[in-house]
């Protein structure tokens, strides 16, 4: 049993009234406390980056929102899922590693680990993931799905395009997905996915879906080697996104996508979304795999999520893993 979080209730009530005002009396009644106590809780929120606009006889509304991750504000934006456990950490080695430790300690899933900064952010293929506290998102979702390990590849691809669709709905931007799961804008990377699972004989025991998404990272903040290869959503829309509102929308979408996947309800939408967001289809590509370079034209994916490439000899080859690059076409 835990005390209901007063700040969370205040934020939820204020959001429910937007763009209108919420009267101090109504809020005090809702919380069962005096107006003075309500005011003290609002002082706490002010110290956390909120400001409130007060209008005589009408009440309050939110005027300024915190720019960084704020747990209660994320929760206040989440419509359902009120019992979902979310942690916001100031700094962690890797949110995937933290989620793995918590799963190993027996914590019940699903749960979400978010961090403002990672000191050992990890990418695919043993790479590091640049993880400064710069307004970008570092998130891990822990699940205990009862699905066969062979479905992992499709799971990751499905999550990637689900997130592309969420970004489209939220920002009106159109990202692309580069197999297996780089989220791109014009060839520059805005997000990456690292899915890790522990497998018991023929069943997934637990699964961690890790997402690094460049949300509000400013263009000047990247290390030199990333500056021309990385891009943030804020750069694309010329201004910062409301990180907490976006994060809540993301959490809702990832949980929904997970449930659809487990129930097998994703199949049709997955095929449509993959066609919509796939940046490789029909393009000349090169795939590096164990020191080999295979060049050809990308032909989408097969039922298991493998990439299909038609080589210059006309053979259709499938690849479970590898690093693909788009080749400059001659035309
Ligand atoms: C890639 O494109 O190589 C995948 C990058 C995945 C980065 C995210 S950030 C949150 C989570 N924690 C990690 O250490 N990695 C993932």
PDB file of C-alpha atoms in Angstrom, residues 10 22-29 31-43 54-60:
ATOM      1  CA  UNK A  10      -3.035  17.738  -8.883  1.00  0.00           C
ATOM      2  CA  UNK A  22      -9.283  24.340 -12.212  1.00  0.00           C
ATOM      3  CA  UNK A  23     -10.601  26.020  -9.111  1.00  0.00           C
ATOM      4  CA  UNK A  24      -8.586  25.806  -5.918  1.00  0.00           C
ATOM      5  CA  UNK A  25     -11.750  24.892  -4.014  1.00  0.00           C
ATOM      6  CA  UNK A  26     -12.549  22.002  -6.341  1.00  0.00           C
ATOM      7  CA  UNK A  27      -8.977  20.761  -6.085  1.00  0.00           C
ATOM      8  CA  UNK A  28      -8.997  20.980  -2.289  1.00  0.00           C
ATOM      9  CA  UNK A  29     -12.283  19.070  -2.187  1.00  0.00           C
ATOM     10  CA  UNK A  31      -7.873  15.915  -2.422  1.00  0.00           C
ATOM     11  CA  UNK A  32      -9.715  16.190   0.875  1.00  0.00           C
ATOM     12  CA  UNK A  33      -7.346  18.833   2.172  1.00  0.00           C
ATOM     13  CA  UNK A  34      -7.317  22.539   2.891  1.00  0.00           C
ATOM     14  CA  UNK A  35      -6.534  25.106   0.225  1.00  0.00           C
ATOM     15  CA  UNK A  36      -3.388  25.970   2.141  1.00  0.00           C
ATOM     16  CA  UNK A  37      -2.190  22.361   1.928  1.00  0.00           C
ATOM     17  CA  UNK A  38      -2.964  22.284  -1.797  1.00  0.00           C
ATOM     18  CA  UNK A  39      -0.962  25.448  -2.216  1.00  0.00           C
ATOM     19  CA  UNK A  40       1.997  23.850  -0.401  1.00  0.00           C
ATOM     20  CA  UNK A  41       1.911  20.904  -2.791  1.00  0.00           C
ATOM     21  CA  UNK A  42       1.824  23.293  -5.716  1.00  0.00           C
ATOM     22  CA  UNK A  43       4.899  24.971  -4.257  1.00  0.00           C
ATOM     23  CA  UNK A  54      -3.788  31.836 -11.435  1.00  0.00           C
ATOM     24  CA  UNK A  55      -6.944  33.647 -12.474  1.00  0.00           C
ATOM     25  CA  UNK A  56      -9.154  35.258  -9.889  1.00  0.00           C
ATOM     26  CA  UNK A  57     -12.291  33.197  -9.222  1.00  0.00           C
ATOM     27  CA  UNK A  58     -11.375  30.690 -11.969  1.00  0.00           C
ATOM     28  CA  UNK A  59      -8.428  28.915 -10.388  1.00  0.00           C
ATOM     29  CA  UNK A  60      -5.189  27.548 -11.804  1.00  0.00           C
TER      30      UNK A  60
END
